[in-house]
Short mmCIF file of C-alpha atoms and ligand atoms in Angstrom, two decimals:
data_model
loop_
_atom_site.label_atom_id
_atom_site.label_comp_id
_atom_site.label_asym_id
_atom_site.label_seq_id
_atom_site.Cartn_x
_atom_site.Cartn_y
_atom_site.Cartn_z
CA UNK A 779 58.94 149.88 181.31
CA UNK A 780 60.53 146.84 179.66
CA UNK A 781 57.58 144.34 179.05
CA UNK A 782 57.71 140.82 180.59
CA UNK A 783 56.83 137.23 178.71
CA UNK A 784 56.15 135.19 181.33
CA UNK A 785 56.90 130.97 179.81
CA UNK A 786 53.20 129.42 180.60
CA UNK A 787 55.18 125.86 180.66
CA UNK A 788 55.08 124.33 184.51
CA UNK A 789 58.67 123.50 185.96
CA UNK A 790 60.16 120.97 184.64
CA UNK A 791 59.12 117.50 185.67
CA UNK A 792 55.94 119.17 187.17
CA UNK A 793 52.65 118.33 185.52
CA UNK A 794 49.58 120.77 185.33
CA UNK A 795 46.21 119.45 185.67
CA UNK A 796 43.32 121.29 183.22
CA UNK A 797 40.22 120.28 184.77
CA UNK A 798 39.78 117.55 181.90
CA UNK A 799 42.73 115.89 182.63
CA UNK A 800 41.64 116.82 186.64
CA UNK A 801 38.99 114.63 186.32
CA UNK A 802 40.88 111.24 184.94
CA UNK A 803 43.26 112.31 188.55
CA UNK A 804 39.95 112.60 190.64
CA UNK A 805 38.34 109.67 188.65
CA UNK A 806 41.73 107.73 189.79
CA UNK A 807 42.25 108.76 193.31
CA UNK A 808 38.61 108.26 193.58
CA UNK A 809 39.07 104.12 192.92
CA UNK A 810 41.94 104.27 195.30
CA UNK A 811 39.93 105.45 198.22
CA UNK A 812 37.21 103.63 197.71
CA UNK A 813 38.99 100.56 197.68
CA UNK A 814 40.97 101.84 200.18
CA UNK A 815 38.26 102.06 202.37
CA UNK A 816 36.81 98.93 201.98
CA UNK A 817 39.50 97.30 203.46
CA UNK A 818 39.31 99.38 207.02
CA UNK A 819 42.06 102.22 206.31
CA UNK A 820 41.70 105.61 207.60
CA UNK A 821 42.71 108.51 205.26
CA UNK A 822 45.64 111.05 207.37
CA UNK A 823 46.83 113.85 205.85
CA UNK A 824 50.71 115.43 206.40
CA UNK A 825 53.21 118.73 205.76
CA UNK A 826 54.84 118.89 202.83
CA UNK A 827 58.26 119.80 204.31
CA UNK A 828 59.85 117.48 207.34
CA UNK A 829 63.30 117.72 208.67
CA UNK A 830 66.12 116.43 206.77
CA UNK A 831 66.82 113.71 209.13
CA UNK A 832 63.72 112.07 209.08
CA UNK A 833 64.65 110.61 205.28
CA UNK A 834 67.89 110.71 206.12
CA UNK A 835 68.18 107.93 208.79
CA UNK A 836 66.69 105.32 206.34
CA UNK A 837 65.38 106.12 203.23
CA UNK A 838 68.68 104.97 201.22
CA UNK A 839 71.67 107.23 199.63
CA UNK A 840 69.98 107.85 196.29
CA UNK A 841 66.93 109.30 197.75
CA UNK A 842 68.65 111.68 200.02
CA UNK A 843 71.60 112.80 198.64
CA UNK A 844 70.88 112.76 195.02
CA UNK A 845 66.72 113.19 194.50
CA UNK A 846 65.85 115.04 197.60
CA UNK A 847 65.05 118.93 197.21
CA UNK A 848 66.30 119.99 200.45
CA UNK A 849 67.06 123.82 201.47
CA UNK A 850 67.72 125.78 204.77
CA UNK A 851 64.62 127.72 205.73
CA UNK A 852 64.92 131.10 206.99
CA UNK A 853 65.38 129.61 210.74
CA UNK A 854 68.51 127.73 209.55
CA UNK A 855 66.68 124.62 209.94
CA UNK A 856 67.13 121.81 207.19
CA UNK A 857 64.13 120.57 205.42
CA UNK A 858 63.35 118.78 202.81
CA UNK A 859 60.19 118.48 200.30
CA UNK A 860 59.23 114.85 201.27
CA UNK A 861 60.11 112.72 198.85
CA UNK A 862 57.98 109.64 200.32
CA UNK A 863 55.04 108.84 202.88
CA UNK A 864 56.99 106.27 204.38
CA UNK A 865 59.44 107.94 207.27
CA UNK A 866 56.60 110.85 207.66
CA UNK A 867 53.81 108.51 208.44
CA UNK A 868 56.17 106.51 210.59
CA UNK A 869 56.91 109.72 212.23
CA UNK A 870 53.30 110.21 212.95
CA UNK A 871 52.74 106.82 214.18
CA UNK A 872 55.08 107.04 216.45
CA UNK A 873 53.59 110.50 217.96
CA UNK A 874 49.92 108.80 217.93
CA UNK A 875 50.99 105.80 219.50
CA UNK A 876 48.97 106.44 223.05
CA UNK A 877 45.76 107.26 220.94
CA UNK A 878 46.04 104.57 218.16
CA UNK A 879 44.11 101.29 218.16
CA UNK A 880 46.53 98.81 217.08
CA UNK A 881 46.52 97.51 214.60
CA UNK A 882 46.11 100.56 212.38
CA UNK A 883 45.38 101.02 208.83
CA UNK A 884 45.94 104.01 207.52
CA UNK A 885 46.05 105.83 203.77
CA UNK A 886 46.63 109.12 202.18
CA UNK A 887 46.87 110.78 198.67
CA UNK A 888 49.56 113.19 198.26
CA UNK A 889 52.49 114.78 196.28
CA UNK A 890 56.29 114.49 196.55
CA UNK A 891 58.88 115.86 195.04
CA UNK A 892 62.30 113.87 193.54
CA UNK A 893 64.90 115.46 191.53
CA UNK A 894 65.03 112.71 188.74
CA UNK A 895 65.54 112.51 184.97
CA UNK A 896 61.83 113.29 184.31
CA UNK A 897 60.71 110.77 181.43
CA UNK A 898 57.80 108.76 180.93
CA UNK A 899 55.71 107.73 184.17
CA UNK A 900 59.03 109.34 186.39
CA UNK A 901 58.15 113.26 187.30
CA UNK A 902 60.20 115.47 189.30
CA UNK A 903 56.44 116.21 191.02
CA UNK A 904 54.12 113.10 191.30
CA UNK A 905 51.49 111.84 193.24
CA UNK A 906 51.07 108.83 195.29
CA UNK A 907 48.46 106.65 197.26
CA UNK A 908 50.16 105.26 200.53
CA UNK A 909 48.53 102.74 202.28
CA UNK A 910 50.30 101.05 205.25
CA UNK A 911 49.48 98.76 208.38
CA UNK A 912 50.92 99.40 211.48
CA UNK A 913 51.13 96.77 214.57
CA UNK A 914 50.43 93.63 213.03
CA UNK A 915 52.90 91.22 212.84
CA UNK A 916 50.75 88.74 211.43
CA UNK A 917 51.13 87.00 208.49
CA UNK A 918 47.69 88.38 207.77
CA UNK A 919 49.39 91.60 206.84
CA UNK A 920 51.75 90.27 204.13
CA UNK A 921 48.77 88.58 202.74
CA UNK A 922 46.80 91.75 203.10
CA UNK A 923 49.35 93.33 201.29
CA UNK A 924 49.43 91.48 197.91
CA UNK A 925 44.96 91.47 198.30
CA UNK A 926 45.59 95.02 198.29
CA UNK A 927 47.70 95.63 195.61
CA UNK A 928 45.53 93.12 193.27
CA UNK A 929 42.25 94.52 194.41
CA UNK A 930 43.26 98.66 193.75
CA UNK A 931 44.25 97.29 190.44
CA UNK A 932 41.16 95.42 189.55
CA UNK A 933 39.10 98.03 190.90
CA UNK A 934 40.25 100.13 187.59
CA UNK A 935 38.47 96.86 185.46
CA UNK A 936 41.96 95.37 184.83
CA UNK A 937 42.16 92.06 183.63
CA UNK A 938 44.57 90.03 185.39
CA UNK A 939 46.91 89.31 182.23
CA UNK A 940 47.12 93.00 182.00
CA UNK A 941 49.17 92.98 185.28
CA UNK A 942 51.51 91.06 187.47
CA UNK A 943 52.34 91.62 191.27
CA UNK A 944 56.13 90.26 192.30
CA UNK A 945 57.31 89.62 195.49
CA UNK A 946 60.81 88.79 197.36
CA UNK A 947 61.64 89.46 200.77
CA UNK A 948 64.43 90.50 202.55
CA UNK A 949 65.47 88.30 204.94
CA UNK A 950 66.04 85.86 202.09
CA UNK A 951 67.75 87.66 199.96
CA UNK A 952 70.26 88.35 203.04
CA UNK A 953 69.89 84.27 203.79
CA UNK A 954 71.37 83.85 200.25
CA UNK A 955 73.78 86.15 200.24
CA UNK A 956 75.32 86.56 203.93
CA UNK A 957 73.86 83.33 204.75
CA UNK A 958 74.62 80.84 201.67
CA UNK A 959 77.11 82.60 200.03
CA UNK A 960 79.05 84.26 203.05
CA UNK A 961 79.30 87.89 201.74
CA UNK A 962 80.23 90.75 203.76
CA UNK A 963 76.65 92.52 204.71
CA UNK A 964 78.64 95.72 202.97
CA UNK A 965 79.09 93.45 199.43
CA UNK A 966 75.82 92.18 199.80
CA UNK A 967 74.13 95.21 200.12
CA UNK A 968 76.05 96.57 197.24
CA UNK A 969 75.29 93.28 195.23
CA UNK A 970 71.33 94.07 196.05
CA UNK A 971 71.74 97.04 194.40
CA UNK A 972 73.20 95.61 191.64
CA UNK A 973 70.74 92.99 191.11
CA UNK A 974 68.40 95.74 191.35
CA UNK A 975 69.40 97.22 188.17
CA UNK A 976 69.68 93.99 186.08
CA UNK A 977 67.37 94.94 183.38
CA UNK A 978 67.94 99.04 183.48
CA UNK A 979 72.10 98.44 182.80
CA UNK A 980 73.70 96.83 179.71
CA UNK A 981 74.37 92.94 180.23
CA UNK A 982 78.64 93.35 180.85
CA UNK A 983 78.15 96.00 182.98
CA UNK A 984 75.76 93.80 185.55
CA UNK A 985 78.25 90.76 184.15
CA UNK A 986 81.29 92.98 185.54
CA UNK A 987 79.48 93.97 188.73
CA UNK A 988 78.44 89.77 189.60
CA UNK A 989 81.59 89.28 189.30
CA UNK A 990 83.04 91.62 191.34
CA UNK A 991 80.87 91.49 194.48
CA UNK A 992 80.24 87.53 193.56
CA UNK A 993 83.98 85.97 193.00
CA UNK A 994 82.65 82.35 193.46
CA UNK A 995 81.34 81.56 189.88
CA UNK A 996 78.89 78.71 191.79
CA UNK A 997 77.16 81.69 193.48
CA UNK A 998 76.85 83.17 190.02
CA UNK A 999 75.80 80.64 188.63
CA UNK A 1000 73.20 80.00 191.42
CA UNK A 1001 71.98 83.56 190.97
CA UNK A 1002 71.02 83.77 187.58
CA UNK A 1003 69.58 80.45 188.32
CA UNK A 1004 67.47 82.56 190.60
CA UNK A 1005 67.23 85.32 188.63
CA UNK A 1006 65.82 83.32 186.25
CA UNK A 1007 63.35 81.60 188.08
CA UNK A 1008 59.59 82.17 186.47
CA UNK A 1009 57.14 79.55 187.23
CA UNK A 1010 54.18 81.60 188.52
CA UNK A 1011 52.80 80.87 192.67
CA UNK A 1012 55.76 79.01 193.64
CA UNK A 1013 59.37 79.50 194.60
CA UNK A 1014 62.71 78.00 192.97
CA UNK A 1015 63.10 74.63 194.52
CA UNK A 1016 66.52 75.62 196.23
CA UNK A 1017 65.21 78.06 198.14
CA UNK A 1018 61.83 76.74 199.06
CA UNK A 1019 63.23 74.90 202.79
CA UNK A 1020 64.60 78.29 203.77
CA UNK A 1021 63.22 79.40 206.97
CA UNK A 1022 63.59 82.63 205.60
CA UNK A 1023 61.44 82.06 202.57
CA UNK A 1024 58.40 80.60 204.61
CA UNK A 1025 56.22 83.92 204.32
CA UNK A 1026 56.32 83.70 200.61
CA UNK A 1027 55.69 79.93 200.50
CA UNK A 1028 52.27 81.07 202.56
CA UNK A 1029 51.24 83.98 200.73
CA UNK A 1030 52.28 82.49 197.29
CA UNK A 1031 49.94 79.46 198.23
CA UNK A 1032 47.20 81.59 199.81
CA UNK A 1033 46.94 83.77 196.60
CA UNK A 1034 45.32 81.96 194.17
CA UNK A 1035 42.84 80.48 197.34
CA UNK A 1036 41.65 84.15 196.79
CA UNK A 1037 41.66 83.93 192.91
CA UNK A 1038 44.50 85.93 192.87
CA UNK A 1039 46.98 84.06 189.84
CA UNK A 1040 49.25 86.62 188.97
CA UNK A 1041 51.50 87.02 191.58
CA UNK A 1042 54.97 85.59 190.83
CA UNK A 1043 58.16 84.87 192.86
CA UNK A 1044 60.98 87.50 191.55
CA UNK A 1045 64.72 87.44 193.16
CA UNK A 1046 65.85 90.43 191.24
CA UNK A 1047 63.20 92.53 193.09
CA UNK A 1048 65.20 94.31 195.66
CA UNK A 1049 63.10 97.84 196.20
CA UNK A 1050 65.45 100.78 196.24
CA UNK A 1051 64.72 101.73 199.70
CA UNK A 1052 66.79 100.68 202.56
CA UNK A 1053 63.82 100.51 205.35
CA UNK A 1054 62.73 97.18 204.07
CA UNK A 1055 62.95 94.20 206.33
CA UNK A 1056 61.00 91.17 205.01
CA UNK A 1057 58.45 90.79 202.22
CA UNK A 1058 58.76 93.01 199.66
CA UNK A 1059 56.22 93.85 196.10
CA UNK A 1060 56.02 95.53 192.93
CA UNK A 1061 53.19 96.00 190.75
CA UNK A 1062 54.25 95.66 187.06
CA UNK A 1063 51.68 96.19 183.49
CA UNK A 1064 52.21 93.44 181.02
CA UNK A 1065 52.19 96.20 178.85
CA UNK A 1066 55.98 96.59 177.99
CA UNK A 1067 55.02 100.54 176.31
CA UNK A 1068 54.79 101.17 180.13
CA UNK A 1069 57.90 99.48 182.17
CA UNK A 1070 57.95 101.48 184.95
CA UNK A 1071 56.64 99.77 188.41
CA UNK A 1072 52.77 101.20 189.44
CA UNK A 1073 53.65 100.35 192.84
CA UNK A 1074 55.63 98.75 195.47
CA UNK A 1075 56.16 98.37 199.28
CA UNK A 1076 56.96 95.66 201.73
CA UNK A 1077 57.38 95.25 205.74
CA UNK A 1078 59.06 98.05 207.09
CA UNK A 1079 59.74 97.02 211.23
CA UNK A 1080 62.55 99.42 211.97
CA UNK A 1081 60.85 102.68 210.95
CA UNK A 1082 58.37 103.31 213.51
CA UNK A 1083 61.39 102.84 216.66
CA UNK A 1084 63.30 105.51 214.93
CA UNK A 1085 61.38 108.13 216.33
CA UNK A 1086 62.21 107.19 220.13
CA UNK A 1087 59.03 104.85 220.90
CA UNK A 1088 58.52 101.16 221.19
CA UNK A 1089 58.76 99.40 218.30
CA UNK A 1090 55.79 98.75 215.89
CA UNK A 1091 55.82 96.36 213.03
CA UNK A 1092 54.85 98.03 209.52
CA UNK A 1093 53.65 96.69 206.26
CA UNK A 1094 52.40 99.01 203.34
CA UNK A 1095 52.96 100.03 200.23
CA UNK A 1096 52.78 103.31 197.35
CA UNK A 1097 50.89 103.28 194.12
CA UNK A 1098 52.05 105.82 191.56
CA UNK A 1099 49.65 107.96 189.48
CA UNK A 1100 51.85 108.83 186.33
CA UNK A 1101 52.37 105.08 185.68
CA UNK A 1102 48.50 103.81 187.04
CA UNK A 1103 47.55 106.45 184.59
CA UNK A 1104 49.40 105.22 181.61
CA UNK A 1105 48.21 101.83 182.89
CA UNK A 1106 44.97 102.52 182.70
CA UNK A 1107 44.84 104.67 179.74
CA UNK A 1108 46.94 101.90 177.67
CA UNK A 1109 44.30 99.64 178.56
CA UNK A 1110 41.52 101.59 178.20
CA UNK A 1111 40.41 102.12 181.69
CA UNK A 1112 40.14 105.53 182.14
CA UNK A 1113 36.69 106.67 180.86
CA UNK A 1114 35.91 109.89 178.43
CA UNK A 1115 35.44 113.10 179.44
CA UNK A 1116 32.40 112.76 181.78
CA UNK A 1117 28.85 115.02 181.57
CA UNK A 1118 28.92 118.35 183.34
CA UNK A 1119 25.80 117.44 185.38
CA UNK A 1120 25.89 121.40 185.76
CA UNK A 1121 22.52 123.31 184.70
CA UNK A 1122 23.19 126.97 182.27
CA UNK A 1123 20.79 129.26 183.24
CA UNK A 1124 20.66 131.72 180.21
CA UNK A 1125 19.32 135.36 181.13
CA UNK A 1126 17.67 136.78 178.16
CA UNK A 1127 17.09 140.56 177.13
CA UNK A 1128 19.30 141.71 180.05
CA UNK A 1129 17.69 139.74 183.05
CA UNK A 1130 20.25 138.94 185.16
CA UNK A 1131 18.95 138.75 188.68
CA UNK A 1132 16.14 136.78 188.06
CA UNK A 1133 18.60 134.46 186.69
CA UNK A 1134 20.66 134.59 189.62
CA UNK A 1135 17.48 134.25 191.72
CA UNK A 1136 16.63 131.07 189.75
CA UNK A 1137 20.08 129.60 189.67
CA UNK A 1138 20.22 129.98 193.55
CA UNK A 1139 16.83 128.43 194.03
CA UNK A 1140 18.57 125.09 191.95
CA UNK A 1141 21.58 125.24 194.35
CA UNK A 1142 19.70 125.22 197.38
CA UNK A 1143 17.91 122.25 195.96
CA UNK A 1144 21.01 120.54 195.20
CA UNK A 1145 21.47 121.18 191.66
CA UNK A 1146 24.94 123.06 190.91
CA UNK A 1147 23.75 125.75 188.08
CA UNK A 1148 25.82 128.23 186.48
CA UNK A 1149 24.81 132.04 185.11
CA UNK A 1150 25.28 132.66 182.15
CA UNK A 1151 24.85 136.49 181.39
CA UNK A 1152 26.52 137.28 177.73
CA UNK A 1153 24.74 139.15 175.49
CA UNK A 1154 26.05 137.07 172.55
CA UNK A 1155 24.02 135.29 169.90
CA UNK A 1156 21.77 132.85 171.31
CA UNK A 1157 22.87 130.17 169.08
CA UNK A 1158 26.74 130.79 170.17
CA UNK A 1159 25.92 130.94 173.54
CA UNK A 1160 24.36 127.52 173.26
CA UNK A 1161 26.89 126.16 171.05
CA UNK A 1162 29.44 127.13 174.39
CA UNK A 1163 27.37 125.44 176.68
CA UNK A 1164 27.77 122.07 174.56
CA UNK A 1165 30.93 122.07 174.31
CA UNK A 1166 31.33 122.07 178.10
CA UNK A 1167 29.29 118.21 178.20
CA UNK A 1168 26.10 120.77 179.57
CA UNK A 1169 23.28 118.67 178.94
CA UNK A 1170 20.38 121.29 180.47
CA UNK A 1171 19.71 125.31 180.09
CA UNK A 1172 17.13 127.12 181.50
CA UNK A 1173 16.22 130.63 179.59
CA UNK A 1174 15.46 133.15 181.81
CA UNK A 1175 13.46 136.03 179.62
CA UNK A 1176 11.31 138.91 179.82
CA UNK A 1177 8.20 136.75 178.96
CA UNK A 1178 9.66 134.04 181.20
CA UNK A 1179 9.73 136.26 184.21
CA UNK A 1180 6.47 137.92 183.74
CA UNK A 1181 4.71 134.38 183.12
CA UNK A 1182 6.82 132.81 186.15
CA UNK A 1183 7.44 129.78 184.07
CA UNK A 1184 10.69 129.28 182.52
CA UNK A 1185 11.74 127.11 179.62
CA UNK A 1186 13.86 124.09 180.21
CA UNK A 1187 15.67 122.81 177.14
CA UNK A 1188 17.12 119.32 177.02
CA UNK A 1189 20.14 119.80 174.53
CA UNK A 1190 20.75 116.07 174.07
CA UNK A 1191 17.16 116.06 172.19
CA UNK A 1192 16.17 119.25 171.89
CA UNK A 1193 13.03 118.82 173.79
CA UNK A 1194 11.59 121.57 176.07
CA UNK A 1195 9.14 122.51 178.20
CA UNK A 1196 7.72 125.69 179.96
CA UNK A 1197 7.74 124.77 183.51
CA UNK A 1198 7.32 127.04 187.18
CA UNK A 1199 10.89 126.88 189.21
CA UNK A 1200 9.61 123.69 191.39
CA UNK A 1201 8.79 121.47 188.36
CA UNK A 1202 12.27 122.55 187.29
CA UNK A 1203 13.63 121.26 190.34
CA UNK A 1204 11.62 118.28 190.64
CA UNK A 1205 12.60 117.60 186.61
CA UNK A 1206 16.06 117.90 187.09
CA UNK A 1207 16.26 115.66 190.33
P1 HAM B 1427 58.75 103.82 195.58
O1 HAM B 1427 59.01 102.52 194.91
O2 HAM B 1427 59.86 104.78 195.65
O3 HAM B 1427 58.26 103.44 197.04
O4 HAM B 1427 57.51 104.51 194.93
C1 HAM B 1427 56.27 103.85 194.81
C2 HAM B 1427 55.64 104.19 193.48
O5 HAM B 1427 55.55 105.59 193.33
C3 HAM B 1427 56.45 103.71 192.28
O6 HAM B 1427 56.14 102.38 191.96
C4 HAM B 1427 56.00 104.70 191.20
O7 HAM B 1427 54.77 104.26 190.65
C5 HAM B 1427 55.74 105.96 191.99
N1 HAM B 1427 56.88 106.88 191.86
C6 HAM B 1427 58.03 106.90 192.56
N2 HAM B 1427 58.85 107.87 192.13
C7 HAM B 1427 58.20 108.50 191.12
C8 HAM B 1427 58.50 109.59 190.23
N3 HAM B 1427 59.64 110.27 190.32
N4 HAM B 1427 57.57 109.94 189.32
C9 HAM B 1427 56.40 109.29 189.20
N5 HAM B 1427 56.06 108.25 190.00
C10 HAM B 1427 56.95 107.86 190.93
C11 HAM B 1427 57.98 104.35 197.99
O8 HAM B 1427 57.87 105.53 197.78
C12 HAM B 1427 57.68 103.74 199.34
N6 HAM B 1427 57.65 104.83 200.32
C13 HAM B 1427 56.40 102.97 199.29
C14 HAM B 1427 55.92 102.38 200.58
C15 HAM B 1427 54.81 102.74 201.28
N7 HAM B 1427 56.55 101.43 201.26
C16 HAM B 1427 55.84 101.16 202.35
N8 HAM B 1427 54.81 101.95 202.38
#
């Protein structure tokens, strides 16, 4: 029989999580619910596969036909790993709508899959919080929006210089272009996408494209006016009387009412998705080792309709957890390895069910407790149990069992006492 090497290395753009580098995810994803949940949003869970269409009808060219892992199941049916939240919780919006309460908040935690380049903070597998409002067409919820997306960042301890929030929208960016500068909705949407890639493309080849989908050198001229635009909280003077521009005049001035100072106007934020229909926001680090957005979302109205119902108005948005976690790590957010709060009950000269017996009386009392049953050196064995962060161990002997009280050793200090299974308990609680 020929004899197989299996590679241990995880496919390619796919990250494994060791439980130490488990618990910064869980330590993450923990903040995000919390917060999450103190701002009213229910956590929903979805499949992993949908049908084809259900990205297809909005989601944008580059996310269907080029980053989308799609196949044809054994039914013939096409599916695809989702590669967003967005059309699939639209989707089940749209099913709910007789039992919902509008409006609804609602979050989950999950994984997608994209086929992209996989390079720092972009994974072919990576993980996302989604948190979205349905039914409100408010201006509450574009506010709500930009609270959120401070508030899950300074939930980590982030300093507001250490991040910035931008915002657009939409409807002016089609104001400037169809509107202002007459452009064909095709040109403008391929100018969007354009603009979109003004700092990821070498300066003639965005000069070329301007020119090309922008023949009027006034309108260029105008839009690397706007382009350039940075005066935090307010928005270039030329556009500020826009009808169109009105929700970002209101939650730009609202913002720092709520001592929120780092949100900032941006016309080159586009958002590559094609669902987007008014405000729009990305979360950037100040830290320019990490470039890569930590999240972004907008108003969404045209999703929910899709799936044959009335209507509802959307706003919500997707934090990332490759590039929160090299935000948070780069700032030194994410804490060190954490204690095992786990007790090691050590059976000595071969007594293992009174070990057992002991560790399950700690369980039922709460306290997770773990056997251990190795007939190895005493010293190694408690060497092992340091170096997984155990701070407590029990020794279960033959003198221990006859005399009914056990010793409990405190391996921080050393200290230890000979104490009857209750006083354990009560010690360790
Ligand atoms: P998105 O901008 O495609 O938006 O993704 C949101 C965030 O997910 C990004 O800012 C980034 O942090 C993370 N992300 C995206 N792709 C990858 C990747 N390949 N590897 C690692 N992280 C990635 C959306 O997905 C929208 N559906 C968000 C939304 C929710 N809009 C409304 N509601």
């Amino acid at each position: 029989m020929t004899k197989i090497k299996l590679s241990t290395a995880s496919y390619k753009g796919a990250r494994d999580f060791p439980p130490a580098e488990q618990q910064k995810f869980n330590f993450i994803v923990d903040g995000w619910k919390r917060t999450a949940r103190q701002f009213g949003y229910q956590e929903y869970g979805l499949p992993l596969l949908e049908p084809i269409e259900v990205y297809a009808a909005k989601s944008g060219e580059e996310l269907v036909n080029q980053q989308t892992y799609a196949f044809t199941d054994r039914g013939g049916r096409q599916v695809a790993i989702r590669p967003e939240m967005t059309p699939s919780v639209s989707r089940l919006v749209a099913q709910q709508k007789n039992n919902f309460t509008f409006p609804v908040r609602l979050f989950s935690v999950a994984n997608f899959m994209r086929y992209e380049r996989p390079q720092k903070g972009r994974e072919r597998e990576f993980w996302q919080l989604n948190i979205d409002i349905f039914g409100d067409d408010t201006s509450l919820a574009d506010l709500e929006l930009a609270t959120l997306a401070y508030e899950m960042m300074a939930q980590t301890g982030a300093k507001p210089e250490m991040f910035k929030i931008r915002l657009n929208d939409r409807k002016l960016i089609d104001a400037v272009l169809i509107g202002k500068m007459g452009l064909e909705s095709e040109v403008a949407y391929r100018l969007t996408k354009l603009l979109d890639q003004k700092d990821k493309i070498a300066p003639e080849e965005f000069k070329k494209g301007l020119e090309e989908f922008c023949p009027a050198t006034e309108d260029q001229t105008f839009l690397l006016e706007l382009l350039n635009f940075n005066e935090p909280g307010q928005l270039p003077p030329a556009l500020a009387d826009f009808p169109e521009a009105q929700t970002l005049v209101q939650v730009l001035a609202q913002l720092p009412k709520l001592g929120i100072t780092n949100a900032e106007f941006d016309f080159g934020l586009m958002r590559g998705l094609d669902y987007y229909t008014g405000l729009v926001l990305e979360v950037f680090d100040t830290n320019p080792a990490n470039p890569r957005s930590l999240g972004g979302g907008g108003r969404y109205d045209g999703l929910v309709g899709l799936f044959g119902v009335e209507p509802v108005v959307a706003v919500g948005m997707a934090f990332g957890l490759s590039t929160f976690w090299n935000f948070m790590e780069g700032h030194g957010l994410l804490p060190e390895q954490q204690a095992n709060p786990t007790v090691a009950i050590l059976a000595l000269d071969g007594q293992i069910l009174p070990a057992v017996q002991l560790a399950q009386k700690l369980r039922q009392a709460g306290i997770a407790a773990e056997v251990d049953g190795s007939e190895r050196k005493l010293d190694k064995r408690l060497k092992a149990i340091t170096k997984k962060r155990i701070n407590h161990a029990v020794f279960v002997g033959e003198k221990e069992v006859e005399s009914g009280k056990f010793t409990l050793r405190n391996l921080a200090d050393s200290k230890q006492d000979q104490l009857l299974p209750d006083e354990i308990v009560a010690s360790l609680q």
